[in-house]
Amino acid sequence: MERIPILKMGPFLLVTIQVDLYDRLALTLENDLINMVSKTEAKGVLIDISAVSIVDSFMGRILGNIASMSKIMDAATVVVGMQPAVAITLVELGLTLAGVHTALDVEQGMELLRNKIGQLDTDEEGLYDSFI
Amino acid sequence: MNKESAAALKGKKKQILDTWMANQTKDAALRDDLMSVAELQQQSEEFLNSLLKAFASSQAENPDSAGYEPIHDILSEISISRARQGFSPRETSAYILSLKEVLSQTLEERYKDDTTVLYREIISMNKIMDSLSLVTTETYIKGREEVILRQTSEMSEISTPVIRVWEGILALPIIGTLDSARTQVVMEALLEEIVATGSRIAILDISGVPTVDSLVAQHLIKTVSAARLMGAECIISGIRAEIAQTIVHLGIDLTNIYTKATLASALKMSFSMLNIQVTRASQNGPIGSKQNFGF
Amino acid sequence: MIVLSKEKLSIQKEQDVVLFRNRIKELATKIGMSLVNQTKLITAASELVRNMLRYGGGGITQLEIVSKNSIPGVRLVFADEGPGIKDVTLAMKDGYSTGKSLGLGLPGAKRLVNEFDIKSEPGKGTTVTIIRWKNGL
């Protein structure tokens, strides 16, 4: 079965969606991602959707679910790289992805996540710097 | 129209052209600021030549026949160019109508002894000229429509400049009324620029928007929401006192949106959001001295 | 309104949706629709085709290029023979859902297109027709 790879980068998980998602694939991603958050005790999840041309209400709900579930497990979710056409469409559709953080690209997303978990002690922070 | 009339008109061509020219130039409506007399003379002569040729053809009665094609072409060209040059519809149709007058006079002279033929020939000539006059009006309107379309698209392009005011900060001065079509253009231009420059903050300045009703507010809110989805924040600036009043009276909720009275204060806010500090350089220091700016 | 091209596509499983979306994109690109308008059309189609699969048990879609007043557009028809919708007015309301979705499908799809028509008869099925014009107006 088709799966979307999840990369571990230090305390973060990075998912780059590069295929057109159909519903089952999106559900599988939600499931895999939440399991990975739990297994790796990740502090942040970055979902790069810059290559995604269509986000409908189902996909929007999955993104919202991932954010809410991760939050319960103390991980922040950032959706990065949404295309302008997709953003305009989502607004028209009536979906604002409340609770999901957004950033323009992976770099800014990482920065945002690092600020979110900035309370961690400096030793560890130095460790993250070497990853970025 | 019979061969005899066609020949008679052809024989008097020089005279017809002169009278026609005189008619056109004496008309107070003619704009000699838009077109020189010499130009007009040349254009009219060319037209008259083709027209007389068509009159002499076997299908002279039918204004849609092949013989009239070059005439339609010339006419369309004249009307469209007149539309673009800013001639009025009256001036444009006067071109063909003043010729009709001259042709009537010429036929009258030719058949002054035979009113039956005169009547028939005048009717026939009128029919042709009327149909040509319709062509003029039609193409004139088409020409004007082209002008309007071009201006509309130019306006929507010109009116949405996205300015990069600082690294990571864009400004979009909105001037004029925001309707749905325009919002779409503005929104797209802004979001594209956000991606292209990687800017995290966009300032929408509405100082130039005359009124903000609930529809305009909704358009603004949509733009802000779309930018947020992409990971950028918007600040709406340039909110005048009367606009603030209408917003509150209409019950429009802008509590989730950053608003500032002026572009300057919006820029200040952007700086603090991006942790940028701008300080005045010390008066005597080398950085502040004028030489450094290359004056 | 003139129909310039017409084709049918059967939707029986989720993977058919990807093909269906691609085909709409091809048609929309052919008539020169802007990226934003294309995205809105495909997103609306995506919502409707999901409804068709989930509630109607699959069905037939019809993809057409149409033209009105010399402005081209894409018309899509979604027809299923499922249980139908009891109260269409209620189904068109934001946030209403009989399933566990956000309830944005039908009303959201309507906002994303220029023309939207829904006909449903309990026990017989549902037919939704949408049009998006090239210029988006």
Coordinates of C-alpha atoms in Angstrom, one line a residue:
Chain A
M1 CA 0.0 0.0 0.0
E2 CA 1.1 3.5 -0.8
R3 CA 2.5 5.5 2.1
I4 CA 3.9 9.0 2.6
P5 CA 7.4 9.0 4.2
I6 CA 7.9 10.7 7.5
L7 CA 11.4 12.0 8.2
K8 CA 12.8 12.5 11.7
M9 CA 14.9 15.6 12.1
G10 CA 16.1 16.0 15.7
P11 CA 13.1 16.7 17.8
F12 CA 10.9 17.3 14.7
L13 CA 9.1 15.2 12.2
L14 CA 9.0 16.4 8.6
V15 CA 6.5 15.2 6.1
T16 CA 6.6 16.4 2.5
I17 CA 3.5 15.6 0.6
Q18 CA 4.3 15.3 -3.1
V19 CA 1.5 13.2 -4.5
D20 CA -2.2 14.0 -5.0
L21 CA -3.9 12.8 -1.8
Y22 CA -7.0 10.6 -1.9
D23 CA -8.9 10.1 1.3
R24 CA -7.5 6.8 2.4
L25 CA -3.9 8.0 1.9
A26 CA -4.6 11.0 4.0
L27 CA -6.0 8.9 6.7
T28 CA -3.0 6.6 6.6
L29 CA -0.8 9.6 7.0
E30 CA -2.7 10.9 10.0
N31 CA -2.4 7.5 11.6
D32 CA 1.4 7.0 10.8
L33 CA 2.2 10.5 11.9
I34 CA 0.5 10.3 15.3
N35 CA 2.2 6.9 15.9
M36 CA 5.5 8.5 15.1
V37 CA 4.9 11.4 17.4
S38 CA 4.2 9.0 20.2
K39 CA 7.1 6.7 19.4
T40 CA 9.8 9.4 18.9
E41 CA 8.4 11.9 21.5
A42 CA 8.7 14.5 18.8
K43 CA 8.2 18.1 19.9
G44 CA 7.1 19.4 16.5
V45 CA 5.5 18.3 13.3
L46 CA 6.2 20.0 10.0
I47 CA 3.9 19.3 7.1
D48 CA 5.2 20.7 3.8
I49 CA 2.3 21.0 1.3
S50 CA 4.0 23.2 -1.2
A51 CA 3.5 20.6 -3.9
V52 CA -0.1 20.0 -3.1
S53 CA -2.5 21.7 -5.6
I54 CA -5.8 20.7 -4.0
V55 CA -6.8 20.8 -0.3
D56 CA -10.5 20.2 0.2
S57 CA -12.6 20.0 3.4
F58 CA -11.5 16.4 4.1
M59 CA -7.8 17.1 3.7
G60 CA -8.4 20.2 5.8
R61 CA -10.0 18.1 8.5
I62 CA -7.1 15.7 8.5
L63 CA -4.6 18.6 8.9
G64 CA -6.7 19.9 11.8
N65 CA -6.9 16.4 13.4
I66 CA -3.2 16.0 13.2
A67 CA -2.7 19.3 14.9
S68 CA -5.2 18.6 17.7
M69 CA -3.9 15.1 18.3
S70 CA -0.2 16.2 18.3
K71 CA -1.1 19.0 20.8
I72 CA -2.5 16.4 23.2
M73 CA 0.9 14.7 23.0
D74 CA 2.7 18.0 23.5
A75 CA 3.9 18.5 19.9
A76 CA 3.2 21.6 17.8
T77 CA 2.1 21.3 14.2
V78 CA 3.1 23.7 11.4
V79 CA 1.8 23.5 7.9
V80 CA 4.2 25.1 5.5
G81 CA 4.3 26.2 1.9
M82 CA 0.6 26.4 1.1
Q83 CA 0.1 27.7 -2.4
P84 CA -1.8 31.0 -2.9
A85 CA -4.5 29.4 -5.0
V86 CA -5.0 26.7 -2.3
A87 CA -5.2 29.4 0.4
I88 CA -7.8 31.4 -1.5
T89 CA -9.9 28.3 -2.2
L90 CA -9.8 27.2 1.5
V91 CA -11.0 30.6 2.6
E92 CA -13.8 30.6 0.1
L93 CA -14.7 27.0 1.2
G94 CA -15.0 28.3 4.8
L95 CA -12.0 26.5 6.2
T96 CA -9.6 28.5 8.3
L97 CA -7.6 25.6 9.9
A98 CA -7.9 27.0 13.4
G99 CA -5.3 25.6 15.7
V100 CA -2.9 24.8 12.9
H101 CA 0.2 27.0 12.8
T102 CA 1.4 28.0 9.3
A103 CA 4.7 29.2 7.8
L104 CA 5.8 30.2 4.4
D105 CA 8.5 27.5 4.0
V106 CA 10.3 24.8 5.9
E107 CA 13.0 27.1 7.2
Q108 CA 10.5 29.6 8.7
G109 CA 8.4 26.6 10.0
M110 CA 11.5 25.3 11.8
E111 CA 12.1 28.7 13.4
L112 CA 8.5 28.8 14.5
L113 CA 8.8 25.4 16.1
R114 CA 12.0 26.3 17.8
N115 CA 10.3 29.4 19.3
K116 CA 7.4 27.3 20.5
I117 CA 9.7 24.9 22.4
G118 CA 12.0 27.7 23.4
Q119 CA 11.4 26.9 27.1
L120 CA 13.7 23.9 26.8
D121 CA 17.0 24.3 28.5
T122 CA 19.9 25.8 26.6
D123 CA 21.9 22.6 26.3
E124 CA 19.3 21.0 24.2
E125 CA 18.7 24.1 22.1
G126 CA 22.4 24.1 21.1
L127 CA 21.8 20.6 19.9
Y128 CA 18.9 21.7 17.7
D129 CA 21.0 24.4 16.2
S130 CA 23.4 21.9 14.8
F131 CA 20.5 20.2 13.0
I132 CA 19.3 23.3 11.2
Chain B
M1 CA -28.6 51.3 -59.0
N2 CA -28.2 51.3 -62.8
K3 CA -25.1 51.6 -64.9
E4 CA -26.0 55.0 -66.0
S5 CA -26.1 56.4 -62.5
A6 CA -22.8 54.7 -61.7
A7 CA -21.2 56.2 -64.7
A8 CA -22.7 59.6 -64.0
L9 CA -21.3 59.6 -60.4
K10 CA -18.0 58.4 -61.7
G11 CA -17.9 61.3 -64.2
K12 CA -18.4 63.7 -61.5
K13 CA -16.0 62.2 -59.1
K14 CA -13.7 65.2 -58.7
Q15 CA -16.7 67.4 -58.0
I16 CA -18.2 64.9 -55.5
L17 CA -15.0 64.7 -53.6
D18 CA -14.6 68.4 -53.4
T19 CA -18.1 69.0 -52.2
W20 CA -17.9 66.1 -49.8
M21 CA -14.6 67.5 -48.4
A22 CA -16.2 70.9 -48.1
N23 CA -19.1 69.5 -46.3
Q24 CA -16.9 67.6 -43.9
T25 CA -14.6 70.5 -43.1
K26 CA -17.4 73.1 -42.7
D27 CA -19.1 70.9 -40.2
A28 CA -18.4 72.4 -36.9
A29 CA -18.2 69.0 -35.4
L30 CA -15.0 68.0 -37.3
R31 CA -12.1 67.9 -35.0
D32 CA -9.1 69.2 -37.0
D33 CA -7.2 68.8 -33.8
L34 CA -7.6 65.0 -34.2
M35 CA -6.9 64.7 -37.9
S36 CA -5.3 67.0 -40.5
V37 CA -7.3 68.0 -43.6
A38 CA -4.7 66.4 -45.9
E39 CA -5.1 63.1 -44.1
L40 CA -8.9 63.4 -44.4
Q41 CA -8.7 64.2 -48.1
Q42 CA -6.5 61.1 -48.8
Q43 CA -8.8 58.8 -46.7
S44 CA -11.9 60.2 -48.4
E45 CA -10.5 59.8 -51.9
E46 CA -9.5 56.2 -51.3
F47 CA -13.0 55.5 -50.0
L48 CA -14.8 57.2 -52.8
N49 CA -12.8 55.3 -55.4
S50 CA -13.7 51.9 -53.9
L51 CA -17.3 53.0 -53.6
L52 CA -17.7 54.1 -57.2
K53 CA -16.1 50.9 -58.3
A54 CA -18.7 48.9 -56.3
F55 CA -21.5 51.0 -57.7
A56 CA -20.4 50.0 -61.2
S57 CA -20.2 46.3 -60.4
S58 CA -23.0 43.9 -61.4
Q59 CA -24.1 43.5 -57.8
A60 CA -24.3 47.2 -56.9
E61 CA -27.6 46.8 -55.2
N62 CA -26.4 44.3 -52.7
P63 CA -24.3 45.9 -49.9
D64 CA -23.2 42.5 -48.7
S65 CA -21.7 41.4 -52.0
A66 CA -18.1 40.8 -52.7
G67 CA -17.7 44.2 -54.4
Y68 CA -18.4 46.0 -51.1
E69 CA -15.9 44.0 -49.1
P70 CA -13.0 46.5 -49.5
I71 CA -15.4 49.3 -48.6
H72 CA -16.5 47.6 -45.4
D73 CA -12.8 47.1 -44.6
I74 CA -11.9 50.7 -45.2
L75 CA -15.0 51.9 -43.3
S76 CA -14.2 49.6 -40.3
E77 CA -10.7 50.8 -40.2
I78 CA -11.8 54.5 -40.3
S79 CA -14.4 54.0 -37.6
I80 CA -12.1 52.0 -35.3
S81 CA -9.3 54.5 -35.7
R82 CA -11.8 57.4 -35.1
A83 CA -13.1 55.6 -32.0
R84 CA -9.6 55.3 -30.6
Q85 CA -8.7 58.9 -31.5
G86 CA -11.7 60.1 -29.5
F87 CA -14.1 61.2 -32.2
S88 CA -17.7 61.3 -31.1
P89 CA -20.2 58.9 -32.6
R90 CA -21.8 61.9 -34.4
E91 CA -18.5 62.9 -36.0
T92 CA -17.9 59.3 -37.1
S93 CA -21.2 58.8 -38.7
A94 CA -21.2 62.3 -40.3
Y95 CA -18.4 60.9 -42.5
I96 CA -20.7 58.6 -44.5
L97 CA -23.8 60.8 -44.1
S98 CA -22.2 63.8 -45.6
L99 CA -21.2 61.7 -48.6
K100 CA -24.8 60.6 -49.0
E101 CA -25.9 64.2 -49.2
V102 CA -23.4 64.9 -52.1
L103 CA -24.4 61.8 -54.0
S104 CA -28.1 62.7 -53.7
Q105 CA -27.4 66.2 -55.1
T106 CA -25.4 64.7 -58.0
L107 CA -28.2 62.2 -58.9
E108 CA -30.7 65.0 -58.7
E109 CA -28.8 67.0 -61.3
R110 CA -28.5 64.0 -63.6
Y111 CA -32.2 63.1 -63.5
K112 CA -33.8 66.4 -63.0
D113 CA -36.1 65.7 -66.0
D114 CA -37.2 62.2 -65.0
T115 CA -38.5 62.1 -61.4
T116 CA -39.5 58.4 -61.6
V117 CA -35.9 57.3 -62.3
L118 CA -34.6 59.9 -59.8
Y119 CA -36.8 58.5 -57.1
R120 CA -35.8 54.9 -57.8
E121 CA -32.1 55.7 -58.0
I122 CA -32.1 57.8 -54.8
I123 CA -33.9 55.1 -52.9
S124 CA -31.4 52.5 -54.1
M125 CA -28.4 54.7 -53.3
N126 CA -29.9 55.5 -49.8
K127 CA -30.3 51.8 -49.1
I128 CA -26.6 51.2 -49.8
M129 CA -25.4 54.2 -47.9
D130 CA -27.6 53.4 -44.9
S131 CA -26.2 49.9 -44.6
L132 CA -22.7 51.4 -44.8
S133 CA -23.6 53.9 -42.1
L134 CA -24.7 51.0 -39.9
V135 CA -21.3 49.4 -40.4
T136 CA -19.7 52.6 -39.2
T137 CA -21.7 52.7 -36.0
E138 CA -21.2 49.1 -35.3
T139 CA -17.4 49.2 -35.7
Y140 CA -17.3 52.5 -33.9
I141 CA -18.9 50.9 -30.8
K142 CA -16.6 47.9 -31.1
G143 CA -13.6 50.2 -31.2
R144 CA -14.8 52.0 -28.1
E145 CA -15.4 48.7 -26.3
E146 CA -11.8 47.7 -27.0
V147 CA -10.7 51.0 -25.5
I148 CA -12.8 50.4 -22.4
L149 CA -11.6 46.8 -22.0
R150 CA -8.0 47.9 -22.3
Q151 CA -8.4 50.6 -19.8
T152 CA -10.2 48.3 -17.4
S153 CA -7.4 45.7 -17.5
E154 CA -4.7 48.5 -17.3
M155 CA -6.5 50.0 -14.3
S156 CA -6.7 46.7 -12.4
E157 CA -3.0 46.1 -13.0
I158 CA -1.9 49.6 -12.2
S159 CA -4.0 49.8 -9.1
T160 CA -2.4 46.9 -7.3
P161 CA 1.3 47.5 -6.8
V162 CA 2.8 45.3 -4.1
I163 CA 5.7 47.2 -2.6
R164 CA 8.5 45.6 -0.7
V165 CA 9.1 48.1 2.1
W166 CA 11.6 46.0 4.2
E167 CA 13.1 42.6 4.1
G168 CA 10.1 40.4 5.0
I169 CA 7.6 43.2 4.9
L170 CA 5.3 44.0 2.0
A171 CA 2.9 46.9 1.6
L172 CA -0.1 47.1 -0.6
P173 CA -1.7 50.5 -1.0
I174 CA -5.3 49.9 -2.1
I175 CA -6.8 52.9 -4.0
G176 CA -10.4 53.0 -5.1
T177 CA -13.4 50.8 -4.5
L178 CA -12.9 47.1 -3.7
D179 CA -15.4 44.9 -5.5
S180 CA -15.3 41.2 -5.8
A181 CA -13.4 41.1 -9.1
R182 CA -10.8 43.6 -7.9
T183 CA -10.4 41.8 -4.6
Q184 CA -9.5 38.7 -6.5
V185 CA -6.8 40.5 -8.4
V186 CA -5.5 42.2 -5.3
M187 CA -5.5 39.1 -3.3
E188 CA -3.7 37.0 -5.9
A189 CA -1.1 39.6 -6.5
L190 CA -0.4 40.0 -2.8
L191 CA -0.2 36.2 -2.1
E192 CA 2.0 35.6 -5.1
E193 CA 4.3 38.3 -3.9
I194 CA 4.4 36.9 -0.4
V195 CA 5.6 33.5 -1.8
A196 CA 8.0 35.1 -4.2
T197 CA 9.7 37.3 -1.5
G198 CA 9.2 35.0 1.5
S199 CA 7.7 38.0 3.4
R200 CA 6.1 37.2 6.7
I201 CA 4.2 40.5 7.0
A202 CA 1.9 42.3 4.6
I203 CA 0.5 45.8 5.3
L204 CA -2.8 46.5 3.5
D205 CA -3.2 50.2 3.5
I206 CA -6.8 51.3 2.8
S207 CA -6.3 55.1 3.0
G208 CA -7.4 55.3 -0.6
V209 CA -10.5 53.3 -0.2
P210 CA -13.4 55.7 -0.2
T211 CA -15.9 53.6 1.9
V212 CA -15.8 50.4 3.7
D213 CA -19.1 48.5 3.8
S214 CA -19.6 45.0 5.0
L215 CA -18.8 43.6 1.6
V216 CA -15.4 45.4 1.4
A217 CA -14.7 44.3 5.0
Q218 CA -15.5 40.7 4.1
H219 CA -13.1 40.9 1.1
L220 CA -10.4 42.3 3.4
I221 CA -11.0 39.6 6.0
K222 CA -10.7 36.9 3.3
T223 CA -7.4 38.3 2.1
V224 CA -6.1 38.3 5.7
S225 CA -7.3 34.7 6.3
A226 CA -5.7 33.4 3.0
A227 CA -2.4 35.1 3.9
R228 CA -2.5 33.5 7.4
L229 CA -3.1 30.0 5.9
M230 CA 0.1 30.5 4.0
G231 CA 2.0 31.6 7.1
A232 CA 2.0 35.4 6.7
E233 CA 0.4 38.0 8.9
C234 CA -1.5 41.0 7.6
I235 CA -1.9 44.5 9.2
I236 CA -4.6 46.7 7.9
S237 CA -3.6 50.4 8.0
G238 CA -5.0 53.7 6.9
I239 CA -8.2 53.4 8.8
R240 CA -9.8 56.9 8.9
A241 CA -12.1 58.1 11.7
E242 CA -15.2 57.8 9.5
I243 CA -14.3 54.3 8.4
A244 CA -13.8 53.2 12.0
Q245 CA -17.3 54.6 12.7
T246 CA -19.0 52.8 9.8
I247 CA -17.2 49.5 10.8
V248 CA -18.6 49.7 14.3
H249 CA -22.0 50.8 13.2
L250 CA -22.3 48.0 10.7
G251 CA -21.2 45.6 13.4
I252 CA -18.3 44.3 11.4
D253 CA -16.0 42.2 13.6
L254 CA -12.3 43.0 13.0
T255 CA -11.1 41.9 16.4
N256 CA -9.0 39.1 15.0
I257 CA -7.2 41.4 12.6
Y258 CA -4.4 43.8 13.4
T259 CA -5.4 47.3 12.5
K260 CA -3.5 50.5 12.6
A261 CA -4.4 54.1 11.8
T262 CA -1.4 54.9 9.7
L263 CA 1.1 53.0 7.5
A264 CA 3.9 54.3 9.7
S265 CA 2.4 52.7 12.8
A266 CA 1.8 49.5 10.9
L267 CA 5.4 49.5 9.8
K268 CA 6.5 50.0 13.4
M269 CA 4.3 47.1 14.5
S270 CA 5.9 44.9 11.8
F271 CA 9.3 45.8 13.1
S272 CA 8.4 44.6 16.5
M273 CA 6.8 41.5 15.2
L274 CA 10.0 40.6 13.3
N275 CA 12.2 41.7 16.2
I276 CA 13.8 44.4 14.1
Q277 CA 15.1 47.5 15.8
V278 CA 15.5 50.8 13.9
T279 CA 17.4 53.4 15.8
R280 CA 18.5 56.9 14.9
A281 CA 22.3 57.0 14.4
S282 CA 24.2 59.4 16.6
Q283 CA 24.6 62.9 15.2
N284 CA 28.4 63.1 15.1
G285 CA 29.0 59.5 14.3
P286 CA 30.4 58.4 10.9
I287 CA 27.3 56.3 10.1
G288 CA 25.0 59.2 10.2
S289 CA 27.1 61.6 8.2
K290 CA 25.9 62.5 4.8
Q291 CA 29.0 61.4 2.9
N292 CA 28.1 57.8 3.5
F293 CA 25.0 58.2 1.4
G294 CA 27.0 59.2 -1.6
F295 CA 25.6 62.7 -1.9
Chain C
M1 CA -25.3 27.9 -23.9
I2 CA -23.4 25.6 -26.3
V3 CA -21.8 22.3 -25.4
L4 CA -18.4 22.1 -27.0
S5 CA -17.2 18.8 -25.7
K6 CA -18.6 16.0 -23.5
E7 CA -17.3 12.9 -21.8
K8 CA -18.4 10.6 -19.0
L9 CA -16.3 9.1 -16.3
S10 CA -17.5 6.4 -13.9
I11 CA -16.5 6.9 -10.2
Q12 CA -16.6 3.7 -8.2
K13 CA -13.5 3.8 -6.0
E14 CA -11.3 6.4 -4.4
Q15 CA -8.5 6.1 -6.9
D16 CA -10.9 7.1 -9.7
V17 CA -11.0 10.5 -8.0
V18 CA -7.4 11.3 -8.8
L19 CA -8.0 10.5 -12.5
F20 CA -11.2 12.6 -12.5
R21 CA -9.4 15.6 -11.0
N22 CA -6.6 15.4 -13.5
R23 CA -9.1 15.3 -16.3
I24 CA -10.9 18.4 -15.0
K25 CA -7.5 20.1 -14.8
E26 CA -6.8 19.3 -18.5
L27 CA -10.2 20.7 -19.5
A28 CA -9.8 23.9 -17.5
T29 CA -6.3 24.4 -18.8
K30 CA -7.6 23.9 -22.3
I31 CA -10.0 26.9 -22.0
G32 CA -7.3 29.0 -20.4
M33 CA -8.8 29.2 -16.9
S34 CA -6.5 30.8 -14.3
L35 CA -4.8 28.7 -11.6
V36 CA -7.0 30.1 -8.8
N37 CA -10.2 29.4 -10.7
Q38 CA -9.0 25.9 -11.6
T39 CA -8.2 25.2 -8.0
K40 CA -11.6 26.4 -6.9
L41 CA -13.3 24.2 -9.5
I42 CA -11.3 21.1 -8.7
T43 CA -11.8 21.5 -5.0
A44 CA -15.6 21.8 -5.5
A45 CA -15.5 18.7 -7.7
S46 CA -13.5 16.9 -5.1
E47 CA -16.1 17.7 -2.4
L48 CA -19.0 16.5 -4.6
V49 CA -17.3 13.4 -5.8
R50 CA -16.6 12.4 -2.2
N51 CA -20.2 12.8 -1.3
M52 CA -21.1 10.7 -4.3
L53 CA -18.8 7.9 -3.2
R54 CA -19.6 8.1 0.5
Y55 CA -23.4 8.6 0.4
G56 CA -24.3 7.5 -3.1
G57 CA -22.1 4.5 -3.5
G58 CA -20.4 5.8 -6.5
G59 CA -21.9 7.1 -9.8
I60 CA -21.3 8.7 -13.1
T61 CA -19.7 12.1 -13.7
Q62 CA -20.1 14.0 -16.9
L63 CA -17.4 16.6 -17.9
E64 CA -18.2 19.2 -20.5
I65 CA -16.7 22.3 -21.9
V66 CA -19.6 24.8 -22.5
S67 CA -19.8 28.3 -23.8
K68 CA -22.2 31.1 -23.1
N69 CA -22.0 34.6 -24.7
S70 CA -18.6 33.4 -26.1
I71 CA -17.2 32.9 -22.6
P72 CA -16.1 29.3 -22.1
G73 CA -16.5 27.3 -18.9
V74 CA -16.4 23.8 -17.5
R75 CA -19.7 22.1 -16.5
L76 CA -19.6 19.0 -14.3
V77 CA -22.5 16.7 -13.5
F78 CA -22.4 14.2 -10.6
A79 CA -25.2 11.6 -10.8
D80 CA -25.6 8.8 -8.3
E81 CA -28.4 6.4 -7.6
G82 CA -27.9 6.4 -3.8
P83 CA -30.5 7.0 -1.1
G84 CA -30.9 10.7 -2.0
I85 CA -31.1 13.7 0.3
K86 CA -34.2 14.2 2.4
D87 CA -33.9 17.9 3.1
V88 CA -31.8 19.6 0.4
T89 CA -32.1 23.0 2.1
L90 CA -30.7 21.6 5.3
A91 CA -27.9 19.8 3.5
M92 CA -26.9 23.1 1.9
K93 CA -26.4 24.7 5.3
D94 CA -22.9 25.3 6.6
G95 CA -21.9 22.8 9.3
Y96 CA -24.6 20.3 8.7
S97 CA -23.5 16.8 8.2
T98 CA -25.1 13.3 8.6
G99 CA -21.7 11.8 8.6
K100 CA -18.8 12.9 10.7
S101 CA -17.4 15.5 8.4
L102 CA -17.1 19.2 8.8
G103 CA -20.4 19.8 6.9
L104 CA -18.7 22.1 4.4
G105 CA -18.9 19.9 1.4
L106 CA -22.1 21.0 -0.3
P107 CA -22.3 24.7 0.8
G108 CA -18.5 25.0 0.3
A109 CA -18.7 23.6 -3.2
K110 CA -21.5 26.0 -4.0
R111 CA -19.3 29.0 -2.9
L112 CA -16.5 27.8 -5.1
V113 CA -18.4 27.7 -8.4
N114 CA -20.5 30.1 -10.5
E115 CA -23.5 28.0 -11.0
F116 CA -24.8 25.2 -8.7
D117 CA -27.8 23.1 -9.0
I118 CA -28.9 20.1 -6.9
K119 CA -31.8 17.7 -7.5
S120 CA -32.4 14.9 -5.1
E121 CA -35.2 12.4 -4.7
P122 CA -35.2 10.1 -1.6
G123 CA -34.7 6.5 -2.8
K124 CA -33.8 7.5 -6.3
G125 CA -30.5 9.4 -6.1
T126 CA -28.9 12.8 -6.3
T127 CA -27.7 14.9 -9.3
V128 CA -25.5 17.9 -8.8
T129 CA -24.5 20.2 -11.7
I130 CA -21.9 22.9 -11.4
I131 CA -20.4 25.4 -13.8
R132 CA -17.3 27.6 -13.4
W133 CA -16.7 30.2 -16.1
K134 CA -13.3 31.0 -17.4
N135 CA -13.4 34.6 -16.1
G136 CA -14.8 33.4 -12.8
L137 CA -17.8 35.8 -12.9

